[in-house]
């Protein structure tokens, strides 16, 4: 019976991919799917979270669906890539996830949703303020078998089918005679988001993206040509524009990745910027990373100021709610994830670098474990997940958001453990004897001015955003609570 079901499911998936490739049946399915999303996120929510938090989640899910639809309608996603993309997404969303259920029954909480792994520190560029301090002389890397084992454990232990690849530059990675495309092909039931500087996406690499079908590249830009070349090197922006053209030619869906600093913050959320990258050049999504003072030549002077960040929040959510752009800022969109997602939070993630160091997130460079040591001693990803350091961060996350009633939820416009709540994070690093993953992280930990500056930043940010959080998110919940209280 089971083999008959497997035989039946395969043609159904092919038929579904074929049907959804055409606009009118896809629009019908999309309409039904968005109604289901709204019911799931907003109408049937248990009231555990503020309603506006749930609405934010719906808008982000809606924009993702719209973005895929837009890519198909414009012919930016080829027929072959679409079939492979849908196969990977089916593994991500449509599989019966017995492994996740088993994890939850055993440990009492939902497993993480993914890992981010940087297989190499090597990069063909040397960008100003690089969080990874990467360059062409960097040779640290994880061997292919190790990266493959990490991804296999994500599937086997957590039932997750999504992995983020960072770097260094993933397209220069080679190990044991294999590269990043071999890796994607081996794990065809996994979907990969890959951060890349884009300069190596020539026609051959664009063809290979299309061939594997389960990687979407997020290409780093800093603004227009001037801003991008100023940080990344002369001529880089022209290579990025060529990469966009190559990916469109082969029907590969792609997006952009932007580092927000106090110098470019007004540019990157302007209507002209959105039009330039999303409409003129075909980006289907965008990720914004606010500059974090770690890595090469770190400085607090590049951080988006609290006032700028508040303005970013207002503009960001206008673009999401009103303009339908699939654009996410991992700080200002904290409502979508119920705050910080680091340290293996349920449906969240943790980070593994090229040396095997396992840190709570890409921007929190402190560790108590190295995956190579863990594997040598017979452990696995769960060994790190249940470390005192990660458990301490998850305990703070729960106290700040997850265990709070809706009308008392912590302000997740300021969600970040390392950037917005530095005093808490600093104390936890000391208590658990977490060690810096590199020399810049060591310098930051020892610098009293860095400590004072980060603590001051978090307090000022909370003060300048508390009115938004109180009026738009918490007060409606308090009014509901009062109206639902029976008279005595």
Short mmCIF file of C-alpha atoms in Angstrom, two decimals:
data_model
loop_
_atom_site.label_atom_id
_atom_site.label_comp_id
_atom_site.label_asym_id
_atom_site.label_seq_id
_atom_site.Cartn_x
_atom_site.Cartn_y
_atom_site.Cartn_z
CA UNK A 1 0.00 0.00 0.00
CA UNK A 2 2.78 2.40 0.95
CA UNK A 3 4.61 1.82 -2.37
CA UNK A 4 1.35 2.46 -4.25
CA UNK A 5 0.94 5.78 -2.41
CA UNK A 6 4.51 6.78 -3.34
CA UNK A 7 3.85 5.95 -7.01
CA UNK A 8 0.65 8.03 -6.84
CA UNK A 9 2.25 11.04 -5.19
CA UNK A 10 5.02 11.53 -7.77
CA UNK A 11 2.77 12.25 -10.80
CA UNK A 12 0.52 14.43 -8.61
CA UNK A 13 3.51 16.65 -7.77
CA UNK A 14 4.45 16.88 -11.45
CA UNK A 15 0.88 17.74 -12.41
CA UNK A 16 0.68 20.34 -9.64
CA UNK A 17 3.93 21.96 -10.80
CA UNK A 18 2.62 22.07 -14.38
CA UNK A 19 -0.73 23.57 -13.39
CA UNK A 20 0.77 26.21 -11.10
CA UNK A 21 3.20 27.31 -13.80
CA UNK A 22 0.25 28.83 -15.66
CA UNK A 23 -1.12 32.16 -14.49
CA UNK A 24 -4.88 31.66 -14.18
CA UNK A 25 -4.97 28.38 -12.24
CA UNK A 26 -2.11 29.73 -10.11
CA UNK A 27 -4.13 32.85 -9.27
CA UNK A 28 -7.05 30.68 -8.15
CA UNK A 29 -4.79 28.58 -5.93
CA UNK A 30 -3.07 31.71 -4.63
CA UNK A 31 -6.40 33.29 -3.66
CA UNK A 32 -7.35 30.16 -1.70
CA UNK A 33 -3.90 29.96 -0.09
CA UNK A 34 -3.98 33.58 1.10
CA UNK A 35 -7.42 33.07 2.65
CA UNK A 36 -6.02 30.04 4.46
CA UNK A 37 -2.99 32.04 5.64
CA UNK A 38 -5.22 34.82 7.00
CA UNK A 39 -7.37 32.31 8.84
CA UNK A 40 -4.31 30.53 10.23
CA UNK A 41 -2.41 33.63 11.34
CA UNK A 42 -5.19 36.01 12.37
CA UNK A 43 -8.70 34.56 12.60
CA UNK A 44 -7.91 31.27 14.33
CA UNK A 45 -5.03 32.54 16.49
CA UNK A 46 -5.39 31.52 20.13
CA UNK A 47 -4.75 35.05 21.39
CA UNK A 48 -1.30 34.10 22.65
CA UNK A 49 0.25 36.94 20.64
CA UNK A 50 -1.02 40.46 19.94
CA UNK A 51 -3.32 40.46 16.93
CA UNK A 52 -1.15 43.00 15.13
CA UNK A 53 1.83 40.63 15.50
CA UNK A 54 -0.22 37.95 13.77
CA UNK A 55 -1.25 40.41 11.06
CA UNK A 56 2.42 41.22 10.43
CA UNK A 57 3.10 37.51 9.92
CA UNK A 58 0.25 37.30 7.43
CA UNK A 59 1.51 40.28 5.42
CA UNK A 60 4.97 38.75 5.16
CA UNK A 61 3.56 35.37 4.05
CA UNK A 62 1.26 37.14 1.57
CA UNK A 63 4.15 39.07 0.05
CA UNK A 64 6.19 35.89 -0.34
CA UNK A 65 3.34 34.31 -2.34
CA UNK A 66 2.92 37.47 -4.40
CA UNK A 67 6.66 37.59 -5.08
CA UNK A 68 6.76 34.04 -6.43
CA UNK A 69 3.68 34.76 -8.53
CA UNK A 70 5.29 37.92 -9.89
CA UNK A 71 8.46 36.00 -10.81
CA UNK A 72 6.48 33.38 -12.69
CA UNK A 73 4.28 35.95 -14.43
CA UNK A 74 7.33 37.89 -15.65
CA UNK A 75 9.04 34.72 -16.87
CA UNK A 76 11.87 35.09 -14.34
CA UNK A 77 11.47 31.51 -13.12
CA UNK A 78 12.00 28.90 -15.81
CA UNK A 79 9.76 25.86 -16.17
CA UNK A 80 12.55 23.49 -15.17
CA UNK A 81 13.66 25.59 -12.19
CA UNK A 82 10.03 25.89 -11.08
CA UNK A 83 9.60 22.10 -10.95
CA UNK A 84 12.79 21.66 -8.92
CA UNK A 85 11.93 24.63 -6.72
CA UNK A 86 8.48 23.19 -5.98
CA UNK A 87 10.02 19.81 -5.16
CA UNK A 88 12.31 21.39 -2.60
CA UNK A 89 9.55 23.57 -1.16
CA UNK A 90 7.29 20.52 -0.94
CA UNK A 91 9.93 18.91 1.26
CA UNK A 92 10.04 22.10 3.32
CA UNK A 93 6.31 22.62 3.83
CA UNK A 94 4.21 19.72 2.62
CA UNK A 95 5.87 16.63 4.08
CA UNK A 96 4.34 14.93 7.07
CA UNK A 97 6.89 15.95 9.62
CA UNK A 98 7.13 13.01 11.98
CA UNK A 99 10.69 13.91 12.93
CA UNK A 100 9.67 17.33 14.21
CA UNK A 101 6.83 15.72 16.16
CA UNK A 102 9.19 13.16 17.65
CA UNK A 103 11.58 15.93 18.71
CA UNK A 104 8.75 17.89 20.33
CA UNK A 105 7.44 14.87 22.19
CA UNK A 106 10.91 14.05 23.49
CA UNK A 107 12.11 17.54 24.46
CA UNK A 108 8.91 19.50 25.04
CA UNK A 109 9.45 22.20 22.41
CA UNK A 110 9.52 22.54 18.64
CA UNK A 111 12.93 22.06 16.99
CA UNK A 112 14.88 24.77 15.17
CA UNK A 113 13.83 25.43 11.59
CA UNK A 114 17.27 25.66 9.97
CA UNK A 115 20.98 26.32 10.37
CA UNK A 116 23.18 28.90 8.73
CA UNK A 117 26.55 27.51 7.72
CA UNK A 118 29.58 29.25 6.21
CA UNK A 119 31.61 26.50 4.54
CA UNK A 120 34.50 28.86 3.74
CA UNK A 121 36.02 32.12 4.91
CA UNK A 122 37.71 32.59 1.53
CA UNK A 123 36.35 35.47 -0.55
CA UNK A 124 37.38 37.12 -3.79
CA UNK A 125 36.57 40.58 -2.32
CA UNK A 126 37.72 42.47 0.75
CA UNK A 127 34.76 44.60 1.80
CA UNK A 128 34.96 47.37 4.36
CA UNK A 129 33.62 46.26 7.76
CA UNK A 130 33.03 42.64 6.68
CA UNK A 131 31.37 40.78 9.58
CA UNK A 132 33.36 37.64 8.65
CA UNK A 133 36.65 39.48 8.08
CA UNK A 134 36.92 37.51 4.82
CA UNK A 135 39.42 38.05 2.01
CA UNK A 136 41.30 36.20 -0.71
CA UNK A 137 44.07 35.14 1.72
CA UNK A 138 41.55 33.42 4.02
CA UNK A 139 41.76 29.65 3.61
CA UNK A 140 39.77 28.31 6.56
CA UNK A 141 37.00 25.96 5.49
CA UNK A 142 34.86 23.02 6.53
CA UNK A 143 35.35 19.85 4.55
CA UNK A 144 32.53 18.78 2.27
CA UNK A 145 31.65 15.69 4.32
CA UNK A 146 31.25 17.81 7.46
CA UNK A 147 28.89 20.29 5.80
CA UNK A 148 26.90 17.42 4.32
CA UNK A 149 26.62 15.77 7.74
CA UNK A 150 25.35 19.02 9.27
CA UNK A 151 22.60 19.31 6.68
CA UNK A 152 21.70 15.63 7.01
CA UNK A 153 21.30 16.04 10.78
CA UNK A 154 19.06 19.09 10.26
CA UNK A 155 16.74 16.83 8.30
CA UNK A 156 17.07 13.72 10.45
CA UNK A 157 16.90 15.31 13.94
CA UNK A 158 14.60 18.29 13.34
CA UNK A 159 12.64 17.37 10.22
CA UNK A 160 13.78 20.69 8.69
CA UNK A 161 14.45 21.16 4.97
CA UNK A 162 15.93 24.64 4.77
CA UNK A 163 19.56 25.78 5.09
CA UNK A 164 21.19 29.18 4.72
CA UNK A 165 24.67 29.29 3.16
CA UNK A 166 26.89 32.24 3.95
CA UNK A 167 30.60 32.98 3.91
CA UNK A 168 33.12 34.12 2.83
CA UNK A 169 31.98 33.68 -0.73
CA UNK A 170 30.21 30.32 -1.22
CA UNK A 171 30.97 30.23 -4.95
CA UNK A 172 34.71 29.89 -4.31
CA UNK A 173 34.17 26.88 -2.01
CA UNK A 174 35.85 23.65 -3.07
CA UNK A 175 36.49 20.58 -0.90
CA UNK A 176 37.11 16.92 -1.62
CA UNK A 177 36.69 17.63 -5.33
CA UNK A 178 33.20 19.13 -4.89
CA UNK A 179 31.62 22.59 -4.79
CA UNK A 180 28.42 24.24 -3.58
CA UNK A 181 26.39 22.98 -6.56
CA UNK A 182 27.41 19.37 -5.86
CA UNK A 183 26.21 19.94 -2.33
CA UNK A 184 22.80 21.25 -3.48
CA UNK A 185 22.40 18.34 -5.88
CA UNK A 186 23.20 15.80 -3.18
CA UNK A 187 20.55 17.35 -0.90
CA UNK A 188 17.84 17.88 -3.50
CA UNK A 189 15.12 17.70 -0.82
CA UNK A 190 16.65 20.74 0.90
CA UNK A 191 16.05 24.36 -0.11
CA UNK A 192 19.02 26.73 0.15
CA UNK A 193 19.23 30.49 0.49
CA UNK A 194 22.78 31.55 -0.41
CA UNK A 195 24.34 34.92 0.36
CA UNK A 196 26.83 35.90 -2.33
CA UNK A 197 28.62 38.99 -3.55
CA UNK A 198 27.40 38.08 -7.05
CA UNK A 199 30.63 38.84 -8.88
CA UNK A 200 31.20 35.18 -9.82
CA UNK A 201 27.74 34.54 -11.26
CA UNK A 202 28.75 34.29 -14.90
CA UNK A 203 26.62 32.44 -17.46
CA UNK A 204 28.10 29.07 -16.50
CA UNK A 205 27.30 29.50 -12.80
CA UNK A 206 23.84 30.86 -13.65
CA UNK A 207 23.27 27.69 -15.70
CA UNK A 208 24.35 25.57 -12.73
CA UNK A 209 21.95 27.43 -10.42
CA UNK A 210 19.19 26.55 -12.88
CA UNK A 211 20.40 22.95 -13.14
CA UNK A 212 20.14 22.22 -9.40
CA UNK A 213 17.03 24.39 -8.94
CA UNK A 214 17.05 24.47 -5.13
CA UNK A 215 19.32 27.45 -4.42
CA UNK A 216 18.23 31.06 -4.52
CA UNK A 217 21.11 33.56 -4.44
CA UNK A 218 20.75 36.74 -2.36
CA UNK A 219 23.22 39.19 -3.86
CA UNK A 220 24.79 41.88 -1.69
CA UNK A 221 24.32 45.54 -2.60
CA UNK A 222 24.88 48.68 -0.54
CA UNK A 223 22.76 51.08 -2.58
CA UNK A 224 23.49 52.07 -6.15
CA UNK A 225 26.84 51.89 -7.95
CA UNK A 226 28.59 54.53 -5.83
CA UNK A 227 27.61 53.05 -2.46
CA UNK A 228 28.24 49.45 -3.52
CA UNK A 229 31.63 50.12 -5.09
CA UNK A 230 32.69 52.26 -2.15
CA UNK A 231 32.32 49.32 0.24
CA UNK A 232 32.99 46.35 -2.04
CA UNK A 233 35.46 47.61 -4.65
CA UNK A 234 35.49 49.46 -7.96
CA UNK A 235 33.51 47.71 -10.70
CA UNK A 236 31.62 45.37 -8.35
CA UNK A 237 28.22 46.92 -9.04
CA UNK A 238 28.58 46.42 -12.83
CA UNK A 239 29.37 42.73 -12.18
CA UNK A 240 26.26 42.47 -9.98
CA UNK A 241 24.05 43.93 -12.72
CA UNK A 242 25.53 41.36 -15.13
CA UNK A 243 24.80 38.61 -12.58
CA UNK A 244 21.15 39.72 -12.46
CA UNK A 245 21.00 39.49 -16.26
CA UNK A 246 22.58 36.02 -16.28
CA UNK A 247 20.18 34.70 -13.64
CA UNK A 248 17.16 36.10 -15.48
CA UNK A 249 18.36 34.47 -18.71
CA UNK A 250 18.36 31.04 -17.07
CA UNK A 251 15.17 31.62 -15.07
CA UNK A 252 16.74 31.53 -11.60
CA UNK A 253 14.85 33.40 -8.84
CA UNK A 254 17.12 35.76 -6.91
CA UNK A 255 17.02 38.54 -4.35
CA UNK A 256 19.21 41.19 -2.81
CA UNK A 257 20.92 41.49 0.55
CA UNK A 258 21.58 44.96 1.97
CA UNK A 259 23.69 46.11 4.91
CA UNK A 260 22.05 49.18 6.43
CA UNK A 261 24.35 51.79 7.94
CA UNK A 262 23.71 55.30 9.13
CA UNK A 263 25.23 56.44 5.82
CA UNK A 264 22.93 54.60 3.38
CA UNK A 265 19.75 54.14 5.40
CA UNK A 266 17.78 56.82 3.54
CA UNK A 267 18.80 55.42 0.14
CA UNK A 268 17.95 51.76 0.62
CA UNK A 269 14.29 52.28 1.58
CA UNK A 270 13.52 54.96 -1.00
CA UNK A 271 10.86 54.29 -3.61
CA UNK A 272 13.50 54.77 -6.32
CA UNK A 273 15.76 52.10 -4.78
CA UNK A 274 12.91 49.58 -4.55
CA UNK A 275 11.89 50.28 -8.14
CA UNK A 276 15.49 49.96 -9.35
CA UNK A 277 16.17 46.53 -7.88
CA UNK A 278 12.72 44.92 -7.70
CA UNK A 279 11.13 46.22 -10.89
CA UNK A 280 13.98 47.16 -13.25
CA UNK A 281 16.36 44.31 -12.33
CA UNK A 282 13.95 41.62 -11.16
CA UNK A 283 14.85 40.94 -7.52
CA UNK A 284 12.02 38.91 -5.98
CA UNK A 285 12.95 39.54 -2.35
CA UNK A 286 15.28 41.55 -0.16
CA UNK A 287 16.96 41.03 3.20
CA UNK A 288 18.21 43.98 5.22
CA UNK A 289 20.95 43.44 7.79
CA UNK A 290 21.56 46.44 9.98
CA UNK A 291 25.30 46.93 10.44
CA UNK A 292 26.48 45.13 13.57
CA UNK A 293 29.82 46.29 15.05
CA UNK A 294 31.71 43.02 14.71
CA UNK A 295 34.32 41.76 12.26
CA UNK A 296 36.87 43.80 10.31
CA UNK A 297 37.51 47.31 11.72
CA UNK A 298 34.25 47.27 13.66
CA UNK A 299 32.88 50.61 14.82
CA UNK A 300 29.75 51.84 16.56
CA UNK A 301 29.83 54.90 14.29
CA UNK A 302 28.39 52.94 11.34
CA UNK A 303 25.38 51.62 13.26
CA UNK A 304 21.96 52.91 12.25
CA UNK A 305 21.02 55.42 14.98
CA UNK A 306 17.94 54.78 17.17
CA UNK A 307 16.10 57.63 15.43
CA UNK A 308 17.01 56.29 11.98
CA UNK A 309 15.91 52.81 13.04
CA UNK A 310 12.51 54.07 14.12
CA UNK A 311 12.10 55.80 10.76
CA UNK A 312 13.25 52.60 9.04
CA UNK A 313 10.58 50.66 10.91
CA UNK A 314 7.81 53.00 9.72
CA UNK A 315 8.99 53.00 6.09
CA UNK A 316 9.68 49.24 6.09
CA UNK A 317 6.20 48.31 7.21
CA UNK A 318 4.60 50.69 4.70
CA UNK A 319 6.49 48.86 1.94
CA UNK A 320 5.34 45.50 3.35
CA UNK A 321 1.70 46.26 4.22
CA UNK A 322 0.75 48.77 1.52
CA UNK A 323 3.14 48.16 -1.36
CA UNK A 324 3.36 44.35 -1.11
CA UNK A 325 7.16 44.19 -1.31
CA UNK A 326 8.79 41.05 0.09
CA UNK A 327 11.44 42.83 2.11
CA UNK A 328 12.54 41.79 5.60
CA UNK A 329 14.74 43.60 8.10
CA UNK A 330 15.88 41.10 10.72
CA UNK A 331 15.58 43.75 13.41
CA UNK A 332 12.61 45.90 12.37
CA UNK A 333 10.61 42.81 11.36
CA UNK A 334 10.98 41.18 14.78
CA UNK A 335 7.21 40.85 15.09
CA UNK A 336 7.18 38.27 12.26
CA UNK A 337 9.41 35.90 14.27
CA UNK A 338 8.23 36.78 17.80
CA UNK A 339 11.61 38.42 18.40
CA UNK A 340 15.12 36.96 18.40
CA UNK A 341 15.44 33.62 16.55
CA UNK A 342 19.00 32.75 17.58
CA UNK A 343 20.41 29.89 19.68
CA UNK A 344 18.13 27.25 18.16
CA UNK A 345 14.84 28.82 19.22
CA UNK A 346 11.82 26.82 17.99
CA UNK A 347 11.67 27.46 14.23
CA UNK A 348 14.81 29.58 14.62
CA UNK A 349 18.45 28.75 13.96
CA UNK A 350 22.08 28.83 14.98
CA UNK A 351 25.28 29.46 13.05
CA UNK A 352 28.32 27.32 12.17
CA UNK A 353 31.39 29.03 10.72
CA UNK A 354 34.28 27.80 8.53
CA UNK A 355 36.28 26.68 11.58
CA UNK A 356 33.35 24.74 13.02
CA UNK A 357 32.59 27.30 15.74
CA UNK A 358 28.92 27.20 16.67
CA UNK A 359 27.52 30.59 17.68
CA UNK A 360 23.96 31.71 18.50
CA UNK A 361 23.69 33.67 15.27
CA UNK A 362 25.82 35.15 12.51
CA UNK A 363 26.16 38.43 14.42
CA UNK A 364 26.79 37.02 17.90
CA UNK A 365 30.39 35.72 17.59
CA UNK A 366 30.72 33.83 20.90
CA UNK A 367 30.77 30.07 21.36
CA UNK A 368 31.07 27.22 23.80
CA UNK A 369 31.22 24.44 21.18
CA UNK A 370 32.95 23.59 17.94
CA UNK A 371 31.11 21.14 15.69
CA UNK A 372 34.33 19.35 14.73
CA UNK A 373 35.09 18.65 18.41
CA UNK A 374 31.46 17.67 18.99
CA UNK A 375 31.59 15.14 16.16
CA UNK A 376 34.94 13.74 17.32
CA UNK A 377 33.42 13.11 20.75
CA UNK A 378 30.37 11.33 19.35
CA UNK A 379 27.95 14.24 19.64
CA UNK A 380 25.71 15.94 17.09
CA UNK A 381 23.79 19.18 16.49
CA UNK A 382 21.60 18.56 19.52
CA UNK A 383 24.69 18.56 21.73
CA UNK A 384 25.12 22.24 20.94
CA UNK A 385 21.40 22.97 21.04
CA UNK A 386 21.25 21.92 24.68
CA UNK A 387 24.41 23.73 25.79
CA UNK A 388 23.98 26.06 28.82
CA UNK A 389 24.87 29.05 26.62
CA UNK A 390 22.10 28.39 24.08
CA UNK A 391 19.63 27.35 26.77
CA UNK A 392 20.30 30.61 28.58
CA UNK A 393 19.50 32.65 25.47
CA UNK A 394 16.30 30.67 24.85
CA UNK A 395 15.28 31.22 28.47
CA UNK A 396 15.63 34.98 27.95
CA UNK A 397 13.64 34.74 24.69
CA UNK A 398 10.85 32.92 26.51
CA UNK A 399 10.76 35.45 29.34
CA UNK A 400 10.78 38.37 26.93
CA UNK A 401 8.14 37.13 24.51
CA UNK A 402 7.01 33.50 24.40
CA UNK A 403 5.83 33.07 27.99
CA UNK A 404 4.14 36.49 28.19
CA UNK A 405 0.39 37.05 27.76
CA UNK A 406 -0.44 39.02 24.62
CA UNK A 407 -0.96 42.32 26.46
CA UNK A 408 2.45 42.09 28.18
CA UNK A 409 4.69 40.81 25.38
CA UNK A 410 8.16 42.40 25.30
CA UNK A 411 8.85 45.03 22.65
CA UNK A 412 10.00 43.01 19.64
CA UNK A 413 10.74 46.11 17.62
CA UNK A 414 13.93 45.80 19.71
CA UNK A 415 14.35 42.00 19.45
CA UNK A 416 18.09 41.36 19.13
CA UNK A 417 19.90 39.69 22.04
CA UNK A 418 23.37 40.92 21.07
CA UNK A 419 22.56 44.37 19.62
CA UNK A 420 19.47 45.59 21.48
CA UNK A 421 19.99 43.80 24.84
CA UNK A 422 23.76 43.83 25.10
CA UNK A 423 23.94 43.97 28.90
CA UNK A 424 21.95 40.74 29.19
CA UNK A 425 24.04 39.09 26.48
CA UNK A 426 27.35 40.26 27.96
CA UNK A 427 26.44 38.82 31.36
CA UNK A 428 25.37 35.50 29.83
CA UNK A 429 28.61 35.25 27.84
CA UNK A 430 30.56 35.71 31.07
CA UNK A 431 28.37 33.33 33.11
CA UNK A 432 28.64 30.46 30.63
CA UNK A 433 32.31 31.11 29.79
CA UNK A 434 31.50 31.52 26.10
CA UNK A 435 34.62 32.35 24.10
CA UNK A 436 35.11 34.82 21.24
CA UNK A 437 35.09 33.14 17.82
CA UNK A 438 37.72 35.56 16.47
CA UNK A 439 40.03 38.41 17.51
CA UNK A 440 37.59 41.27 16.79
CA UNK A 441 35.00 39.57 19.03
CA UNK A 442 37.65 39.32 21.77
CA UNK A 443 38.50 43.01 21.39
CA UNK A 444 34.83 44.01 21.63
CA UNK A 445 34.32 41.96 24.78
CA UNK A 446 37.28 43.64 26.48
CA UNK A 447 36.45 47.21 25.43
CA UNK A 448 34.59 49.22 28.13
CA UNK A 449 33.63 51.91 25.60
CA UNK A 450 32.07 49.24 23.37
CA UNK A 451 30.08 47.92 26.34
CA UNK A 452 28.82 51.37 27.35
CA UNK A 453 27.99 52.29 23.77
CA UNK A 454 26.00 49.11 23.10
CA UNK A 455 24.05 49.32 26.37
CA UNK A 456 23.26 52.99 25.69
CA UNK A 457 22.12 52.12 22.16
CA UNK A 458 19.65 49.49 23.38
CA UNK A 459 18.14 51.77 26.02
CA UNK A 460 17.71 54.69 23.62
CA UNK A 461 16.17 52.41 21.01
CA UNK A 462 13.63 51.03 23.48
CA UNK A 463 12.68 54.52 24.61
CA UNK A 464 12.14 55.77 21.06
CA UNK A 465 10.04 52.74 19.94
CA UNK A 466 8.03 51.95 23.09
CA UNK A 467 5.23 54.32 22.02
CA UNK A 468 4.74 52.35 18.77
CA UNK A 469 4.80 49.03 20.59
CA UNK A 470 2.40 50.21 23.31
CA UNK A 471 -0.13 52.00 21.11
CA UNK A 472 -0.24 49.68 18.09
CA UNK A 473 0.42 46.26 19.61
CA UNK A 474 -0.34 46.13 23.34
CA UNK A 475 -3.15 48.62 23.96
CA UNK A 476 -5.64 46.82 21.65
CA UNK A 477 -4.94 43.62 23.61
CA UNK A 478 -5.51 45.41 26.94
CA UNK A 479 -8.81 46.78 25.67
CA UNK A 480 -9.86 43.27 24.60
CA UNK A 481 -8.88 41.92 28.00
CA UNK A 482 -10.99 44.55 29.78
CA UNK A 483 -14.00 44.01 27.50
CA UNK A 484 -13.81 40.23 28.03
CA UNK A 485 -13.64 40.49 31.83
CA UNK A 486 -17.04 39.51 33.29
CA UNK A 487 -18.71 41.95 35.69
CA UNK A 488 -18.81 40.88 39.31
#
